[in-house]
PDB file of C-alpha atoms in Angstrom:
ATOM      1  CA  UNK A  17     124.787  81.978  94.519  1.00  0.00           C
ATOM      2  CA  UNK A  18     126.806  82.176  97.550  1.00  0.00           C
ATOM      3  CA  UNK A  19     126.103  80.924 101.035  1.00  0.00           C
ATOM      4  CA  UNK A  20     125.087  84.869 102.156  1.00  0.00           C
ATOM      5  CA  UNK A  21     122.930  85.222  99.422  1.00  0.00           C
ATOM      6  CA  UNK A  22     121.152  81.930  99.957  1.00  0.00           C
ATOM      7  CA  UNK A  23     120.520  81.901 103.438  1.00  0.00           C
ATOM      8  CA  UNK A  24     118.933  85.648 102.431  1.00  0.00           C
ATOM      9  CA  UNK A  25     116.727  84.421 100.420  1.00  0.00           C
ATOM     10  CA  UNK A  26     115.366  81.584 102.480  1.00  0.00           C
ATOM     11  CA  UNK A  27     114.665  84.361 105.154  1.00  0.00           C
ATOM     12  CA  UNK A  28     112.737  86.629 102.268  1.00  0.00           C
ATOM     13  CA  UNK A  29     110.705  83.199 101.284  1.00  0.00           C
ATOM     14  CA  UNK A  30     109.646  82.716 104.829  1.00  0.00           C
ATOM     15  CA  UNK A  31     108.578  86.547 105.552  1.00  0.00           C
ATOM     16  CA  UNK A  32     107.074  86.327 102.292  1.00  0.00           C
ATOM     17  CA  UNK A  33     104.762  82.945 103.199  1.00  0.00           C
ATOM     18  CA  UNK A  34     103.959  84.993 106.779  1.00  0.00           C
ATOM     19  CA  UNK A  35     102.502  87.483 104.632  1.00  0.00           C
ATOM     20  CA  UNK A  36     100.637  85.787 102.392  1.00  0.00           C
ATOM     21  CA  UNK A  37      99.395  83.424 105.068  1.00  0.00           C
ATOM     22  CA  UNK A  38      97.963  86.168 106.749  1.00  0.00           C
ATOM     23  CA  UNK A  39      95.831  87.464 104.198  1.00  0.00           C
ATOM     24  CA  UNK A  40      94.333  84.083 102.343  1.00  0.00           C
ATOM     25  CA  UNK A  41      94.625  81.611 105.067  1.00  0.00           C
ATOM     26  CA  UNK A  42      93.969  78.657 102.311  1.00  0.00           C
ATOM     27  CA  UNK A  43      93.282  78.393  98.875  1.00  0.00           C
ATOM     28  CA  UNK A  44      90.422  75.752  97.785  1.00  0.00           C
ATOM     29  CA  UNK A  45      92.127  72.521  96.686  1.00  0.00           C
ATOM     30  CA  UNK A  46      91.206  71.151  93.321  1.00  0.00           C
ATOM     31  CA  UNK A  47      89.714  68.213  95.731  1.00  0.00           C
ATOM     32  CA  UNK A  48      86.889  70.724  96.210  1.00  0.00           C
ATOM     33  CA  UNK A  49      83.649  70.242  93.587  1.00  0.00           C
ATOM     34  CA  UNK A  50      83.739  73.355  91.299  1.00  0.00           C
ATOM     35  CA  UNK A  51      80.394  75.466  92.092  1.00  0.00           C
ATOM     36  CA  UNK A  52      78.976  77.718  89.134  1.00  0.00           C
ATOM     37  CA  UNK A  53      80.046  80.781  90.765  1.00  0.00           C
ATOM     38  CA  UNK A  54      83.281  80.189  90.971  1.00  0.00           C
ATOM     39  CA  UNK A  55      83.637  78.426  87.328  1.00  0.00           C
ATOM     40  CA  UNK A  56      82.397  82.566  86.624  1.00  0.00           C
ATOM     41  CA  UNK A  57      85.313  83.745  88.881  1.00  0.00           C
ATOM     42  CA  UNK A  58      88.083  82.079  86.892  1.00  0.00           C
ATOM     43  CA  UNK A  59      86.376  82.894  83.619  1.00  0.00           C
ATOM     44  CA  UNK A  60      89.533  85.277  82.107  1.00  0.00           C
ATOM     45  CA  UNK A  61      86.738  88.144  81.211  1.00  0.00           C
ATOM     46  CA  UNK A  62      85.749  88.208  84.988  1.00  0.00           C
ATOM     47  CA  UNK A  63      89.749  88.891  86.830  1.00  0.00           C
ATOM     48  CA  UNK A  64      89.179  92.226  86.200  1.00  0.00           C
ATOM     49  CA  UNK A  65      85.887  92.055  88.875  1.00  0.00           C
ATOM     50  CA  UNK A  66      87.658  90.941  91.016  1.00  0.00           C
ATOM     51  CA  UNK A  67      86.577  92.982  94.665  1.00  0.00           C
ATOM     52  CA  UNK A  68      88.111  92.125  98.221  1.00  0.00           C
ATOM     53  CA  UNK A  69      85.527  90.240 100.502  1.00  0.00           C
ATOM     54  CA  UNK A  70      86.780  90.668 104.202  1.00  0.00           C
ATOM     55  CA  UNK A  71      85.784  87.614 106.459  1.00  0.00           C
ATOM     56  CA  UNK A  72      83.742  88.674 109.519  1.00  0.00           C
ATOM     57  CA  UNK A  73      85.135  86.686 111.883  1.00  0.00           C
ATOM     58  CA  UNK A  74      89.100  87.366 111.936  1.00  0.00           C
ATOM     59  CA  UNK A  75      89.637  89.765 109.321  1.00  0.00           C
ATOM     60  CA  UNK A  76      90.730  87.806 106.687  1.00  0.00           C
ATOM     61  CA  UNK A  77      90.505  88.865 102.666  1.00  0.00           C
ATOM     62  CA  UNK A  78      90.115  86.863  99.672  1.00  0.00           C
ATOM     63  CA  UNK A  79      89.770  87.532  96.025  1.00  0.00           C
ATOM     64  CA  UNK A  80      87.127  85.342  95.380  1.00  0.00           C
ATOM     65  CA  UNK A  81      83.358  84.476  97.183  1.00  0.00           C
ATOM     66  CA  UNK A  82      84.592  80.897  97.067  1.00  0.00           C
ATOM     67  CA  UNK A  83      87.643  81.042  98.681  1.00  0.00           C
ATOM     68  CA  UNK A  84      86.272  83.165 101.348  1.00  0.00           C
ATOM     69  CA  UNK A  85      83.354  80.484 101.671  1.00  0.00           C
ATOM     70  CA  UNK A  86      86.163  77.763 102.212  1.00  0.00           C
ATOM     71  CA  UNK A  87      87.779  79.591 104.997  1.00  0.00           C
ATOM     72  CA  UNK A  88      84.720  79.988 107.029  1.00  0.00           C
ATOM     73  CA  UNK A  89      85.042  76.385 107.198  1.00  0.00           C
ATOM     74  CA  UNK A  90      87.507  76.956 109.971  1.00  0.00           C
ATOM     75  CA  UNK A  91      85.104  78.923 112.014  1.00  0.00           C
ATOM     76  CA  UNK A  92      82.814  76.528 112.104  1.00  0.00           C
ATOM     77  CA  UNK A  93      82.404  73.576 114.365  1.00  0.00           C
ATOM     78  CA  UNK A  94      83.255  70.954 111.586  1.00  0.00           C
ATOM     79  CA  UNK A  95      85.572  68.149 112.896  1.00  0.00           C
ATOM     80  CA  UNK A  96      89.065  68.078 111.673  1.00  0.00           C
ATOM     81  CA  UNK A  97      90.013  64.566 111.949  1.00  0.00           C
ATOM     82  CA  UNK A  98      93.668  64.670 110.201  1.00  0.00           C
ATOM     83  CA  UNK A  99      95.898  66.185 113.291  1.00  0.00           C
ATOM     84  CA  UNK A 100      99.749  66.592 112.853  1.00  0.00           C
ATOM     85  CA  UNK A 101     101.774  64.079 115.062  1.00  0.00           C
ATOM     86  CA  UNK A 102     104.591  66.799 115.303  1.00  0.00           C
ATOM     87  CA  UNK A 103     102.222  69.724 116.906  1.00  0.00           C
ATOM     88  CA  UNK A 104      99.286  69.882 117.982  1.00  0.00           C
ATOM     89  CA  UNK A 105      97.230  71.332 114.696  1.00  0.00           C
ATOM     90  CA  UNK A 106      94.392  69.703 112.818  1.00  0.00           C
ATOM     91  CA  UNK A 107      92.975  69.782 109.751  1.00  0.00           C
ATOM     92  CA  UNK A 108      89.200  69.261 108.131  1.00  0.00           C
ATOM     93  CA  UNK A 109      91.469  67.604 104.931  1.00  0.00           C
ATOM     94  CA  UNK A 110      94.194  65.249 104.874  1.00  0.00           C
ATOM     95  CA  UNK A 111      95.449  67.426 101.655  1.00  0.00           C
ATOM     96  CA  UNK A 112      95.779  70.230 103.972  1.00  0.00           C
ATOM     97  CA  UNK A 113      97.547  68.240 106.350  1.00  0.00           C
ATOM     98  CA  UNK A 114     100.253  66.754 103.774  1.00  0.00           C
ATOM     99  CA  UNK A 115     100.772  70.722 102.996  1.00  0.00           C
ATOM    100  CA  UNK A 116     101.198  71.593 106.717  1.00  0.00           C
ATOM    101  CA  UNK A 117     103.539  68.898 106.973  1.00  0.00           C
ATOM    102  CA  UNK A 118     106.457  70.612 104.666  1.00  0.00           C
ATOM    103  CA  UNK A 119     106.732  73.203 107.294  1.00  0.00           C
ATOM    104  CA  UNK A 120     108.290  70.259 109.373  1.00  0.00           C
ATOM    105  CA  UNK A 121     110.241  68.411 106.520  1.00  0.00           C
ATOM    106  CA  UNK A 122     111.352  71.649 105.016  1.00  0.00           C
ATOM    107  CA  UNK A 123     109.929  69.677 101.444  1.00  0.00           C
ATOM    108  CA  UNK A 124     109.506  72.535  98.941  1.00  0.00           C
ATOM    109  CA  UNK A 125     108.665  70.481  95.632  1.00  0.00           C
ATOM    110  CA  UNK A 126     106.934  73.023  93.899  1.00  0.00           C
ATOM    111  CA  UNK A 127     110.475  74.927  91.511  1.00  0.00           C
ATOM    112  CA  UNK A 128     110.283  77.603  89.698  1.00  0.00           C
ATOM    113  CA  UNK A 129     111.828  77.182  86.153  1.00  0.00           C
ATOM    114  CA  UNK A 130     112.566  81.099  85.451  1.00  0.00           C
ATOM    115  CA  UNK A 131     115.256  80.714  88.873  1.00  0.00           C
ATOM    116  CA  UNK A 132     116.544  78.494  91.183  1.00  0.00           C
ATOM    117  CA  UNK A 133     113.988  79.110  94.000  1.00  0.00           C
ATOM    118  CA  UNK A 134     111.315  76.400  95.132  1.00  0.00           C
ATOM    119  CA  UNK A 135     108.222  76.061  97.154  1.00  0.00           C
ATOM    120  CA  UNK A 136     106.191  74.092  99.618  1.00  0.00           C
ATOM    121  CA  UNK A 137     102.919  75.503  98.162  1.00  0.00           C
ATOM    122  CA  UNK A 138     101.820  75.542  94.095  1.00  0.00           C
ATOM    123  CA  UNK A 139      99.855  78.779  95.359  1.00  0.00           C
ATOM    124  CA  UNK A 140     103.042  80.259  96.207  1.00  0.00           C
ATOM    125  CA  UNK A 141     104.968  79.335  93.301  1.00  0.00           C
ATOM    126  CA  UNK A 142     102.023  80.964  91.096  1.00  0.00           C
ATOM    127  CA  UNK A 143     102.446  83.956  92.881  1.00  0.00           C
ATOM    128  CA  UNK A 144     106.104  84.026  92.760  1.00  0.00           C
ATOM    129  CA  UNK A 145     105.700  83.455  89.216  1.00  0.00           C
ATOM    130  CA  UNK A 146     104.234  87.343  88.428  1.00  0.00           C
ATOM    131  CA  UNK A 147     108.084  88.427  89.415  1.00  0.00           C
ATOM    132  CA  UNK A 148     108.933  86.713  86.263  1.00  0.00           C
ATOM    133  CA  UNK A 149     105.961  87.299  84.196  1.00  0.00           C
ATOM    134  CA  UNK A 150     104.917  91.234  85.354  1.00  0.00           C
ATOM    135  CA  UNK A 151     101.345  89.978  85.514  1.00  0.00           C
ATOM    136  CA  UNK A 152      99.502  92.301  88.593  1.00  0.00           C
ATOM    137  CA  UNK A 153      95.909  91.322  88.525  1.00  0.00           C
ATOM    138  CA  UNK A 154      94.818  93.390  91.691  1.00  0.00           C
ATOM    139  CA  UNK A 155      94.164  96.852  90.677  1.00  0.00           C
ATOM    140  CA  UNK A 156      93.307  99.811  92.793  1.00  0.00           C
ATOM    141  CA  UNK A 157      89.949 101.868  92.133  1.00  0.00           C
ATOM    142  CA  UNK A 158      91.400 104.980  93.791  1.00  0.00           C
ATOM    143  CA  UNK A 159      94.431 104.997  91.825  1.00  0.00           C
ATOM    144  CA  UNK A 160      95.892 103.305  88.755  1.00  0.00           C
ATOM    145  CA  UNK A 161      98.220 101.561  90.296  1.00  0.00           C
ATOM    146  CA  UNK A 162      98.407  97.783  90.346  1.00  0.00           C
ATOM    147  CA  UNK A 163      99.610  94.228  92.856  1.00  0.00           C
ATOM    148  CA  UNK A 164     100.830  90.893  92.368  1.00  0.00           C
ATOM    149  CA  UNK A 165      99.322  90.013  95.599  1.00  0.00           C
ATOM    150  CA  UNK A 166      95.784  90.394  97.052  1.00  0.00           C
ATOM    151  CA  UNK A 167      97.494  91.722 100.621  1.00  0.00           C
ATOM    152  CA  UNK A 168      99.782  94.049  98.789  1.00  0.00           C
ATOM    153  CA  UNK A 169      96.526  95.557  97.227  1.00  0.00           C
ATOM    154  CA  UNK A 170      94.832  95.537 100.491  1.00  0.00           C
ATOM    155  CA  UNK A 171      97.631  97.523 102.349  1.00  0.00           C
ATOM    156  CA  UNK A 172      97.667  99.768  99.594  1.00  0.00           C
ATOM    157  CA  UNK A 173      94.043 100.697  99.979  1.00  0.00           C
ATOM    158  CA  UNK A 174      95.001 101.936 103.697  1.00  0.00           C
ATOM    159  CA  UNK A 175      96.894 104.631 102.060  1.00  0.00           C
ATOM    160  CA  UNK A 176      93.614 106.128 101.051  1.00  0.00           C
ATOM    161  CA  UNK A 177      91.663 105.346 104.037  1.00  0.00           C
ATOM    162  CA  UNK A 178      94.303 105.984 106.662  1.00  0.00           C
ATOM    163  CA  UNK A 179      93.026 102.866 108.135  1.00  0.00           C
ATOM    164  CA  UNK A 180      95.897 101.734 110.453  1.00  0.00           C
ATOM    165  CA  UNK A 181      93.996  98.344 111.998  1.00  0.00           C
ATOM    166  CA  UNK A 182      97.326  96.477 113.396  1.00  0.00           C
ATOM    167  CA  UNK A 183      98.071  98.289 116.951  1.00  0.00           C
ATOM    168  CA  UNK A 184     101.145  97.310 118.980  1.00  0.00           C
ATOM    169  CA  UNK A 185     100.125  96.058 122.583  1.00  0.00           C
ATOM    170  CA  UNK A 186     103.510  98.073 123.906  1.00  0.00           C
ATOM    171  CA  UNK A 187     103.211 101.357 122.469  1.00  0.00           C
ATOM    172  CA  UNK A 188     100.738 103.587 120.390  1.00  0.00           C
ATOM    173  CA  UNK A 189     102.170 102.706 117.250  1.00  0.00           C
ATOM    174  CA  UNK A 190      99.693 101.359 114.692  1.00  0.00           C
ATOM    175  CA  UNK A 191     100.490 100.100 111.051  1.00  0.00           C
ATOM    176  CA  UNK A 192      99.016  99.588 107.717  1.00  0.00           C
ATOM    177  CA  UNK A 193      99.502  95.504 108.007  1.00  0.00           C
ATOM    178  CA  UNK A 194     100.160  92.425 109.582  1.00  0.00           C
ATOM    179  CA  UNK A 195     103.958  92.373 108.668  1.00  0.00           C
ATOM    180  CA  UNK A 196     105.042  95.982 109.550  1.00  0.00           C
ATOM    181  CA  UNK A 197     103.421  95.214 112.831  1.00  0.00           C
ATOM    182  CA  UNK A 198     105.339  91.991 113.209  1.00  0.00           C
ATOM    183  CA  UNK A 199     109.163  94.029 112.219  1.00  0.00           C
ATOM    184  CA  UNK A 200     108.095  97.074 115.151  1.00  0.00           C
ATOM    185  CA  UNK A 201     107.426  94.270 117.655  1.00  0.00           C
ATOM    186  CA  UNK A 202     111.010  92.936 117.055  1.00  0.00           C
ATOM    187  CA  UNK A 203     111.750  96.384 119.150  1.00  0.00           C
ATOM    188  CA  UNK A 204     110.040  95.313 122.260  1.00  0.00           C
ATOM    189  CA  UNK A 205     111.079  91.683 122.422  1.00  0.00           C
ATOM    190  CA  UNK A 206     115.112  92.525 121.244  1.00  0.00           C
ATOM    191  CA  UNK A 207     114.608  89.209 118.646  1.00  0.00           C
ATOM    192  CA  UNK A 208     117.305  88.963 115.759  1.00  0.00           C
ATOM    193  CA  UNK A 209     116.100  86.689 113.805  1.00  0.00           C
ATOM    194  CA  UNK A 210     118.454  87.031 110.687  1.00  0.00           C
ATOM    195  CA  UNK A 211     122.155  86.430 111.543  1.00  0.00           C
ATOM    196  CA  UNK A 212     125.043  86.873 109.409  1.00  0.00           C
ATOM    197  CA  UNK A 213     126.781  84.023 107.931  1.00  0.00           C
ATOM    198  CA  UNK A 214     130.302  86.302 108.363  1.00  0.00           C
ATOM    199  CA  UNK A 215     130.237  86.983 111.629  1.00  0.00           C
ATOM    200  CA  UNK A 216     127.866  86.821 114.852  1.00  0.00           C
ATOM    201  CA  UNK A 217     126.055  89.379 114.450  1.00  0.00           C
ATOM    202  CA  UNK A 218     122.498  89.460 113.959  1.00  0.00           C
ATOM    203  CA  UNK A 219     119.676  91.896 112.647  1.00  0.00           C
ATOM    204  CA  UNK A 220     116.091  92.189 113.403  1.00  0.00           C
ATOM    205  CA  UNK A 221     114.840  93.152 110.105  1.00  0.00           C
ATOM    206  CA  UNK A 222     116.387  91.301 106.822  1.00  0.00           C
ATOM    207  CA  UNK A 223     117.269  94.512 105.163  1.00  0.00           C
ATOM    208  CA  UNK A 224     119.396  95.679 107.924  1.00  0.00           C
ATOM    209  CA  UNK A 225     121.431  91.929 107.087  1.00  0.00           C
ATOM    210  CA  UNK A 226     121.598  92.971 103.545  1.00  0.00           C
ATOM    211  CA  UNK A 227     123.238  96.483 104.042  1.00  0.00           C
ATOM    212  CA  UNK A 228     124.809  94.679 106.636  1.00  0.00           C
ATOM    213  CA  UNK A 229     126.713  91.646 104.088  1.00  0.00           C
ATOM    214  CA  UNK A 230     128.118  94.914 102.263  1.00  0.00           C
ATOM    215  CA  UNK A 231     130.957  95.409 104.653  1.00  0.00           C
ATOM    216  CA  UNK A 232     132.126  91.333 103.992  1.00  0.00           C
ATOM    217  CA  UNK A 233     131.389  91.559 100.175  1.00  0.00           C
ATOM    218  CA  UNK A 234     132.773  95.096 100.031  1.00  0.00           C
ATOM    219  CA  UNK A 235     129.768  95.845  97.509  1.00  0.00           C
ATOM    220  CA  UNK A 236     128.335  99.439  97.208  1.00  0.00           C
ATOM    221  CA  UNK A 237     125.649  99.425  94.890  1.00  0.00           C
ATOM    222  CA  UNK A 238     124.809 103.314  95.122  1.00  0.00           C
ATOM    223  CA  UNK A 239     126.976 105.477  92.706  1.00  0.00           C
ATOM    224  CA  UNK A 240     127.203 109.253  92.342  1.00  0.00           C
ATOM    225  CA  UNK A 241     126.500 110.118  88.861  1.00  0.00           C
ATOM    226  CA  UNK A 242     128.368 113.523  89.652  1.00  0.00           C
ATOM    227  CA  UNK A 243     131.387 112.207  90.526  1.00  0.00           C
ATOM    228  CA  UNK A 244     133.681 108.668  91.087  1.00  0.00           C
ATOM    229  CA  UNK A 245     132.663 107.579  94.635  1.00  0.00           C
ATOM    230  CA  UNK A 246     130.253 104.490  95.321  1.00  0.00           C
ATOM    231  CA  UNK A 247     128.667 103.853  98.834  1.00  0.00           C
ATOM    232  CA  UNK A 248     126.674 100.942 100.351  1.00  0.00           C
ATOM    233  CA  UNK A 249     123.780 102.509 101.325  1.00  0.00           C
ATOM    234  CA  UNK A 250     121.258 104.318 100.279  1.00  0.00           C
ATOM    235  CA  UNK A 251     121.396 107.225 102.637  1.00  0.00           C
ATOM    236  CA  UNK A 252     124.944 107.433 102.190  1.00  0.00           C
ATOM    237  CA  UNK A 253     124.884 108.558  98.578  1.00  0.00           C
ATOM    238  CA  UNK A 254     121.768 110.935  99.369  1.00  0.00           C
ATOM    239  CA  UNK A 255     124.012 112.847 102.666  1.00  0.00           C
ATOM    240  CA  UNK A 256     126.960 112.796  99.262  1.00  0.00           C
ATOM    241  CA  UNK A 257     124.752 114.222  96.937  1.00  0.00           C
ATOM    242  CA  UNK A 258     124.192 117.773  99.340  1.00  0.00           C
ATOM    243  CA  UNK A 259     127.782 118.291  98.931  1.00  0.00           C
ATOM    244  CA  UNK A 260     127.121 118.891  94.765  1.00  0.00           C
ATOM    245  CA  UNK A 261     123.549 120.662  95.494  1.00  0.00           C
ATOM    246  CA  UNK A 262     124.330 122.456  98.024  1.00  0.00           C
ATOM    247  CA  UNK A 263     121.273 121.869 100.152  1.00  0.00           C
ATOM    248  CA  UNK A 264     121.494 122.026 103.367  1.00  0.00           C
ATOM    249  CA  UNK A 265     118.349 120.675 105.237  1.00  0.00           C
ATOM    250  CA  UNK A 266     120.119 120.721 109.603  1.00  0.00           C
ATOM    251  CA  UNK A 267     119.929 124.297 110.692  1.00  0.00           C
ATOM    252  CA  UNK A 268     121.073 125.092 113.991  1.00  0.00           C
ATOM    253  CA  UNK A 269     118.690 126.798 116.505  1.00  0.00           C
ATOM    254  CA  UNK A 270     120.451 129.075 117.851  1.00  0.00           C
ATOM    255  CA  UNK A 271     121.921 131.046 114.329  1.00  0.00           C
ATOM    256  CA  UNK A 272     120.636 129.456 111.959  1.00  0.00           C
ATOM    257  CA  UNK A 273     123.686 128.353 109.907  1.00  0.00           C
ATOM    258  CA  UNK A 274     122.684 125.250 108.165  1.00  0.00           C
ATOM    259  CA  UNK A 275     124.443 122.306 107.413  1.00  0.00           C
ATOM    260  CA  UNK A 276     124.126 119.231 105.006  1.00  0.00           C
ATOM    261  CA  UNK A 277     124.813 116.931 107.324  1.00  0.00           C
ATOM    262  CA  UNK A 278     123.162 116.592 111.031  1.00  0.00           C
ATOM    263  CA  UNK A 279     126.832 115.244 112.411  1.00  0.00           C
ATOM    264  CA  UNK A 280     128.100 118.635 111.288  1.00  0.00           C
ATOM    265  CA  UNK A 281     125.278 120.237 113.198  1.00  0.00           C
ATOM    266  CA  UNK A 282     125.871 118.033 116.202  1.00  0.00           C
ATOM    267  CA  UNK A 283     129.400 119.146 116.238  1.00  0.00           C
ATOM    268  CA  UNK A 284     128.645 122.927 115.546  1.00  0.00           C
ATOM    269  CA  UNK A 285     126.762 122.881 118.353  1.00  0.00           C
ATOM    270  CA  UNK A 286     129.315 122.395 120.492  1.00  0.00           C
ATOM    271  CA  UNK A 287     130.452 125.960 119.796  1.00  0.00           C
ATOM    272  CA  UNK A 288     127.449 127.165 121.959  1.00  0.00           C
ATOM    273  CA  UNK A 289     127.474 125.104 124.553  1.00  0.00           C
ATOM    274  CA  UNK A 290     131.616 126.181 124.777  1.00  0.00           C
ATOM    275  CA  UNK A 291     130.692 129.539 124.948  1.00  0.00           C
ATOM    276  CA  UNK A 292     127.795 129.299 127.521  1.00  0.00           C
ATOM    277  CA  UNK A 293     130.340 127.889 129.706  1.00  0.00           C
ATOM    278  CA  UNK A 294     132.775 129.823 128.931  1.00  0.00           C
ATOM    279  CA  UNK A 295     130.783 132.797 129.449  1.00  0.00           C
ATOM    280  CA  UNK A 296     128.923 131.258 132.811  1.00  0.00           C
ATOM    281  CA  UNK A 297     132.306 130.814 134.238  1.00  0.00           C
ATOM    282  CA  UNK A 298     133.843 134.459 133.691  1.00  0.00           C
ATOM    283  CA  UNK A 299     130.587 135.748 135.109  1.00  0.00           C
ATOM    284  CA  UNK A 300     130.876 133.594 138.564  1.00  0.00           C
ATOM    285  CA  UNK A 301     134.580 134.541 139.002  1.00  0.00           C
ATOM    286  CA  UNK A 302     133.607 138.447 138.535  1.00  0.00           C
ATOM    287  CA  UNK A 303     131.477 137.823 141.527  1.00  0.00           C
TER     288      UNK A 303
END
């Protein structure tokens, strides 16, 4: 794997940890005594049952009763006695202090054995594990389709409501979840937070970096299947593609000739605007 492709993948881990922080703030630990309720939740027969239970103070989902009933530990006034000596967060359990920790050591000891990435939590190495395995116990009751992950499922069910909870304090954008919120704000405050190994440039969202590595590695992924040429994005191929359909979705205002492209447009345009001065110029020198 080369040093591009690595330092891309840390990024993804760490957007991916963001995201799943924000829905299931923590998992019980195994420290925790088992109740009857949820020995019933991990029964096999019962994943199916499994409904989202929104905590009332933040927000917050969870799969299960008892790992919602965990977190509202951290509403409550119960003293955390383990504090972190590198910032200034504390904890009700030293296990969840030794966790926290790895965010400063950058420990991940928790490796995946289908690929070469590793972990700082066992919670996200089981979840990383469905890529490998297809497993997708979340299901949808307005649809049929189904999630790896409890806040995929989640912002999926906002398609059908139309719910749009996360607004941005800038502008009257709203947004589905958490994480799309996070990638508009990065137009407000200018930060590039994934740079290019290559070069100095640097990117605000991680796919931009990824189309961005194409021009260094010279890769272009998208092929036409109607002829020989390749391009490196996405959009690239689809503008191609008109050329063999012959759709033509930019129509100018003013004729209505269309064109496949919108730089086409842009530059037939031109012919107006030529001949409206052209035409405002012979009638000012009759005068």
């Amino acid at each position: 794997i080369s040093d591009a492709e690595f330092c891309i993948s840390q990024d993804e881990e760490q957007l991916d940890l963001k995201q799943e922080t924000d829905t299931l703030m923590e998992i019980p630990t195994y420290e925790e005594k088992e109740n009857s309720e949820a020995d019933k939740e991990r029964d096999p027969q019962n994943r199916e049952q499994r409904i989202l239970r929104d905590c009332k103070e933040c927000g917050k989902s969870f799969g299960y009763f008892s790992q919602l009933k965990f977190h509202m530990r951290f509403h409550t006034k119960e003293k955390k006695r383990f504090s972190c000596k590198d910032c200034d967060i504390s904890f009700c359990h030293i296990s969840h202090l030794k966790r926290h920790m790895r965010t400063h050591t950058g420990e991940k000891p928790f490796s995946c054995k289908g690929c070469d990435k590793s972990f700082s939590r066992i919670y996200s190495l089981k979840t990383h594990m469905r890529s490998h395995t297809g497993e997708k116990p979340f299901s949808c009751k307005g649809c049929d389709k189904r999630f790896s992950r409890i806040y995929s499922l989640k912002a999926h069910m906002r398609t059908h409501t139309g719910e749009k909870p996360f607004s941005c304090k800038e502008c009257d954008a709203s947004f589905r979840d958490v994480s799309n919120l996070k990638r508009h704000m990065r137009i407000h405050t200018g930060e590039k937070p994934f740079s290019c190994t290559e070069c100095d440039k640097r990117f605000g969202q991680i796919s931009g970096l990824k189309i961005h590595m194409r021009t260094h590695t010279r890769e272009k992924p998208f092929s036409c299947k109607e002829c020989d040429k390749s391009f490196s994005q996405g959009s690239h191929l689809n503008s191609h593609m008109r050329i063999h359909t012959g759709e033509n979705l930019f129509s100018c205002a003013e004729c209505y000739i269309s064109f496949s492209r919108i730089s086409y447009l842009k530059r037939h345009m031109r012919t107006h605007t030529d001949l409206d001065n052209i035409v405002f110029s012979l009638a000012m020198f009759l005068r």
